[in-house]
Amino acid sequence: MIRTSLIAAVALSVMAGTAWAQTWTGGDDLPTSPLACDATPATAAAKPYDGAEPANVPDRKGKEITVVDVPKLIGIGYFNATSKGIADAAKELGNVSVKTDGPTKANIDEQITFIDNYITSGVDGILFAANDPVAIAPVLKKALSKGINVVGYDANSTPDARQWFVNQAEFNGIAKALVDNMAKEIGEDGAFAIVTSTFTTPNQARWIAEMAAYAEKCHPNMKWLETVEAQEDNVLSFNQASTLINKYGDELKGLFGMTSVATPASAEAVTQAGKCGEIAVVGLATPNAMKPYVEKDCVTSVVLWNPVDLGYAAMHVMRAVADGALKPGATSVTAGKLGELQVINGSEILLGAPFTFTKENIGGFDF
Ligand code: RAM
């Protein structure tokens, strides 16, 4: 009986002209919205506010506030950059004291403990980038119940556990940039693998799901081979990339690095395997980490945004929330030197579009 229904389902999908959606391990199961294959921009429909509301919030308008920033981990270039932006904005505002603190490994249980301790010690606001969108929710809701303002950036929680999320770029825009760059470098029928953090980290899972949907729509003959997890760990990322290189041999034409740690580590693995020019590395990383590989032509394109600006925007959003200047239903918010940032998807604030660093432009950046 099951076999018959499965055959019928396949027949129906073929008749409908839709290929089976290829699911790449590491994506989430949220709806996807792949962009057009050409440069046609997305048209984002306005959605109602879907964020949280803290309870018994004291009047913080114009008052000195104490904020803590708890990213996935501390001590890597990417979150050093977001932390710098947060500190720059606090200094500019003049009435915010902020510190960045967190685990030295990307560990959700440790991140939750850090946040819980700051709730106990007493802060006015919590900024976070989540290791796990669901597991982090209870402690963020605890903060909200105590009148603490909660704003996410970089890696979201479930929307009901924070007030706003500052998104570096739209998930489908990052997916398009990564997949288009890989197709350009390995060809429309190239095979690739993915080195990610974990299968549950919110931003990587969103990007991979959107990449799979976009590839199915615009680059249907590219072949996904495997996705491996490497936390935010440089050694593990290098070892996982090396394992993929040895496992797939000449079939492997490309590696996606989904974290700012995995991308340089994958480039180093390709370099040490003597495969520069044979295996493309396309991924998310800071320009400073990738300059050595781009300048020797081992890596052609790196996708990111400005993480300093991301932290800067998150701090300004926190101040606007504390002042009552950013409320549910707002369509934009002023973020200092960045000007007006748009609200999208109900309670996300969009920093901008992804950017591709190449040999021609990477020398102009220092973060
Ligand atoms: C890592 C983290 C972060 C992500 C960057 C690209 O540093 O996973 O959340 O945005 O890479």
XYZ file of C-alpha atoms and ligand atoms in Angstrom:
378
model
C 0.000 0.000 0.000
C 2.765 2.451 0.978
C 4.731 1.597 -2.184
C 1.697 2.290 -4.375
C 1.016 5.657 -2.754
C 4.683 6.622 -3.049
C 4.689 5.777 -6.767
C 1.506 7.800 -7.178
C 3.053 10.747 -5.346
C 6.120 10.692 -7.574
C 3.952 10.428 -10.680
C 1.839 13.354 -9.565
C 4.868 15.538 -8.881
C 6.360 14.715 -12.289
C 3.031 15.452 -13.978
C 2.912 18.740 -12.116
C 6.314 19.485 -13.636
C 7.930 19.967 -10.216
C 11.054 18.059 -9.304
C 11.311 16.615 -5.867
C 12.691 19.393 -3.733
C 16.250 18.375 -2.922
C 16.671 18.815 0.808
C 20.244 19.651 1.800
C 21.137 18.477 5.297
C 21.589 21.465 7.610
C 18.603 23.483 6.410
C 15.601 24.198 8.597
C 11.983 23.356 7.744
C 10.703 26.929 7.561
C 9.076 28.151 4.339
C 11.536 29.361 1.697
C 11.220 32.260 -0.726
C 13.896 31.890 -3.402
C 14.678 35.062 -5.335
C 14.432 35.343 -9.106
C 17.294 33.825 -11.094
C 18.110 37.245 -12.526
C 18.631 40.471 -10.567
C 14.922 41.124 -9.996
C 14.649 42.289 -6.384
C 12.285 40.649 -3.934
C 9.028 42.341 -3.045
C 8.619 41.922 0.698
C 5.003 42.179 1.823
C 4.471 44.013 5.129
C 3.612 41.643 7.964
C 2.105 42.391 11.412
C 4.437 42.596 14.397
C 5.207 39.082 15.664
C 7.732 39.905 18.369
C 7.361 39.785 22.145
C 6.331 42.415 24.682
C 8.217 42.668 28.016
C 6.198 42.971 31.222
C 6.317 45.854 33.696
C 8.928 47.828 31.786
C 10.197 50.824 33.787
C 10.366 54.225 32.067
C 13.841 54.180 30.490
C 13.251 57.123 28.122
C 16.470 59.132 27.921
C 17.860 57.422 31.012
C 21.200 55.683 31.457
C 20.809 51.985 30.653
C 23.009 48.963 31.245
C 23.112 46.443 28.390
C 24.859 43.117 27.974
C 25.679 41.554 24.595
C 25.816 37.738 24.630
C 26.775 36.384 21.162
C 27.115 32.710 20.185
C 30.682 32.869 21.436
C 33.389 35.456 22.076
C 36.958 35.496 20.782
C 36.428 35.137 17.017
C 36.926 37.930 14.505
C 33.295 38.108 13.494
C 31.888 38.702 16.982
C 34.838 40.916 17.858
C 33.610 43.077 14.978
C 29.959 43.080 16.094
C 31.109 43.868 19.632
C 33.118 46.843 18.328
C 30.042 48.184 16.542
C 27.953 47.797 19.689
C 30.562 49.660 21.735
C 30.921 52.400 19.089
C 27.165 53.031 19.157
C 27.055 53.060 22.969
C 29.862 55.629 23.076
C 28.078 57.749 20.466
C 24.788 57.569 22.390
C 26.509 58.580 25.637
C 23.881 57.110 27.954
C 24.496 53.390 27.526
C 26.990 51.187 29.324
C 27.472 47.874 27.535
C 29.711 44.850 27.715
C 30.066 41.780 25.526
C 30.335 38.506 27.388
C 29.705 34.881 26.568
C 31.090 31.381 26.066
C 34.418 30.809 24.316
C 32.841 27.893 22.400
C 29.539 28.017 20.494
C 27.540 26.217 23.178
C 23.854 26.969 23.749
C 23.792 25.743 27.368
C 26.687 28.007 28.305
C 25.093 30.918 26.429
C 21.854 30.416 28.369
C 23.785 30.406 31.665
C 25.494 33.700 30.796
C 22.150 35.314 29.982
C 20.526 33.923 33.142
C 23.351 35.298 35.301
C 22.923 38.778 33.802
C 19.182 38.637 34.447
C 19.997 37.894 38.084
C 22.632 40.626 38.368
C 20.205 43.096 36.750
C 20.459 44.704 33.306
C 18.108 46.935 31.345
C 18.724 45.240 27.987
C 20.054 42.015 26.490
C 21.507 41.770 22.980
C 22.039 38.219 21.690
C 22.999 36.104 18.677
C 21.524 32.661 19.309
C 23.235 29.275 19.061
C 19.802 27.641 18.986
C 16.559 29.550 18.294
C 14.321 27.307 20.384
C 16.575 26.398 23.293
C 17.403 30.048 23.992
C 13.738 31.080 24.150
C 12.924 30.264 27.814
C 15.729 32.379 29.291
C 14.900 35.284 26.962
C 11.239 35.047 28.000
C 12.407 35.105 31.628
C 14.228 38.367 30.873
C 11.130 39.821 29.208
C 8.997 38.836 32.212
C 11.330 40.931 34.396
C 10.934 44.018 32.219
C 14.280 43.636 30.422
C 14.378 44.736 26.772
C 15.536 41.902 24.483
C 16.915 42.409 20.961
C 18.553 39.798 18.746
C 21.048 40.304 15.904
C 22.855 37.975 13.478
C 21.165 34.734 14.676
C 17.518 34.833 15.694
C 15.502 33.217 18.445
C 11.867 32.249 17.926
C 10.184 35.643 17.384
C 8.061 35.315 20.551
C 11.220 35.330 22.709
C 12.580 38.764 21.719
C 11.198 42.146 20.710
C 13.192 42.733 17.519
C 15.824 40.965 15.413
C 18.407 42.937 13.460
C 19.079 40.896 10.331
C 22.354 41.475 8.480
C 20.727 40.724 5.118
C 17.749 38.763 3.895
C 18.227 34.997 4.067
C 17.227 34.494 0.432
C 19.604 37.263 -0.656
C 22.572 35.617 1.060
C 21.536 32.263 -0.439
C 21.402 33.725 -3.960
C 24.825 35.356 -3.603
C 26.455 32.152 -2.342
C 24.900 29.808 -4.903
C 25.353 32.155 -7.884
C 29.032 32.609 -6.983
C 29.541 28.851 -6.641
C 27.810 28.131 -9.972
C 30.032 30.721 -11.657
C 33.148 29.053 -10.268
C 32.377 25.330 -10.644
C 29.859 25.287 -13.493
C 26.164 24.441 -13.662
C 26.750 20.716 -13.136
C 29.414 20.953 -10.430
C 29.266 18.965 -7.185
C 29.837 20.616 -3.813
C 29.706 19.999 -0.079
C 28.900 22.271 2.855
C 30.811 22.931 6.093
C 28.425 24.515 8.598
C 28.268 25.144 12.366
C 25.511 22.808 13.506
C 22.258 21.665 11.871
C 20.254 23.738 14.380
C 21.990 27.132 14.458
C 19.281 29.503 13.230
C 21.051 31.625 10.628
C 23.024 28.808 8.997
C 19.904 26.613 8.871
C 17.903 29.424 7.226
C 20.672 30.096 4.687
C 21.054 26.414 3.724
C 17.299 25.938 3.314
C 17.100 29.016 1.087
C 20.208 27.909 -0.857
C 18.606 24.541 -1.617
C 15.384 26.191 -2.805
C 17.272 28.718 -4.943
C 19.549 26.064 -6.471
C 16.557 23.887 -7.341
C 14.972 26.872 -9.099
C 17.994 28.471 -10.800
C 20.862 25.941 -10.835
C 19.053 22.553 -10.879
C 22.003 20.524 -12.172
C 24.444 21.420 -9.408
C 24.944 18.462 -7.088
C 24.915 18.698 -3.296
C 27.044 15.887 -1.836
C 27.037 16.288 1.943
C 26.830 18.774 4.821
C 29.144 18.415 7.818
C 29.025 20.150 11.199
C 32.073 21.992 12.577
C 30.681 24.214 15.360
C 32.599 27.523 15.312
C 35.830 25.598 15.722
C 38.810 26.269 13.443
C 40.496 22.877 13.869
C 37.250 20.932 13.471
C 36.349 22.992 10.385
C 39.750 22.277 8.828
C 39.507 18.554 9.620
C 35.942 18.281 8.293
C 36.869 20.060 5.049
C 39.928 17.812 4.649
C 37.753 14.744 5.196
C 35.389 15.881 2.430
C 38.315 16.511 0.064
C 39.675 13.009 0.663
C 36.262 11.328 0.616
C 34.987 12.744 -2.684
C 38.243 13.126 -4.602
C 37.882 14.586 -8.111
C 34.075 14.700 -7.839
C 34.271 17.524 -5.291
C 34.475 20.854 -7.136
C 33.329 23.236 -4.401
C 33.028 23.790 -0.673
C 30.548 26.185 0.949
C 31.785 27.651 4.243
C 28.724 28.688 6.260
C 30.539 30.365 9.162
C 33.298 32.948 9.419
C 35.432 30.133 10.890
C 34.557 27.363 8.401
C 35.295 29.438 5.314
C 38.954 30.295 6.021
C 39.488 26.808 7.465
C 38.100 25.240 4.271
C 40.363 27.490 2.192
C 43.337 26.348 4.297
C 42.340 22.691 3.817
C 42.127 23.171 0.030
C 45.499 24.929 0.097
C 47.211 22.195 2.130
C 45.684 19.536 -0.150
C 47.260 21.325 -3.113
C 43.806 21.792 -4.674
C 43.733 25.583 -5.131
C 42.080 26.202 -8.514
C 40.588 22.670 -8.505
C 38.188 23.042 -5.545
C 36.383 26.380 -5.183
C 35.682 27.726 -1.703
C 32.687 30.068 -1.467
C 31.463 31.209 1.904
C 30.799 33.714 4.627
C 33.829 35.262 6.282
C 35.443 38.538 7.238
C 37.664 40.031 4.544
C 40.690 40.113 6.877
C 40.510 36.333 7.404
C 40.230 35.666 3.660
C 42.738 38.153 2.220
C 45.620 35.609 2.169
C 43.538 33.129 0.116
C 41.961 35.710 -2.197
C 45.266 37.437 -2.915
C 46.876 34.132 -3.999
C 43.817 33.251 -6.135
C 42.839 30.229 -4.042
C 39.510 31.895 -3.245
C 37.640 34.055 -5.766
C 34.604 35.322 -3.834
C 33.657 35.850 -0.199
C 30.139 36.850 0.857
C 29.316 38.855 3.968
C 28.026 42.192 5.216
C 29.619 44.634 7.642
C 29.477 43.017 11.101
C 30.647 46.251 12.745
C 27.586 47.985 11.274
C 25.427 45.036 12.392
C 26.461 45.508 16.022
C 26.158 49.287 15.712
C 22.593 48.939 14.392
C 21.648 46.468 17.156
C 22.758 48.888 19.864
C 20.782 51.754 18.323
C 17.713 49.523 18.088
C 18.097 48.638 21.770
C 18.251 52.348 22.659
C 15.188 53.103 20.526
C 13.263 50.296 22.234
C 14.289 51.540 25.699
C 13.224 55.091 24.784
C 9.848 53.910 23.489
C 10.796 55.238 20.045
C 10.488 51.810 18.430
C 7.129 50.168 18.984
C 5.203 47.274 17.371
C 3.858 48.393 14.003
C 6.806 50.652 13.185
C 7.970 50.421 9.563
C 11.473 51.773 10.136
C 13.927 52.878 12.826
C 16.749 55.418 12.837
C 20.124 53.809 13.566
C 22.585 56.682 13.950
C 24.995 57.121 11.012
C 23.227 54.251 9.198
C 20.056 56.324 8.905
C 16.614 54.761 8.458
C 16.552 50.950 8.516
C 13.433 49.179 7.276
C 11.302 46.777 9.304
C 10.587 43.553 7.381
C 8.870 40.255 8.205
C 6.973 41.767 11.142
C 9.769 42.291 13.658
C 13.022 42.131 11.736
C 15.133 45.201 11.043
C 17.154 44.877 7.839
C 20.742 46.130 7.812
C 21.129 45.843 4.023
C 22.179 43.600 1.154
C 24.952 41.004 1.207
C 28.280 42.023 -0.330
C 30.743 39.946 -2.356
C 34.426 40.572 -1.637
C 36.824 39.821 -4.506
C 40.509 40.367 -5.268
C 39.548 43.712 -6.795
C 37.888 45.156 -3.664
C 38.936 43.151 -0.579
C 41.956 45.370 0.082
C 39.622 48.254 0.887
C 38.200 46.635 4.024
C 39.647 46.088 7.496
C 37.452 43.929 9.711
C 29.989 32.865 12.369
C 28.680 32.808 13.140
C 27.759 33.979 12.809
C 27.597 34.123 11.304
C 28.974 34.279 10.671
C 28.884 34.426 9.161
O 30.893 33.702 12.909
O 28.030 31.613 12.823
O 26.471 33.729 13.419
O 26.759 35.230 10.975
O 29.789 33.170 10.981
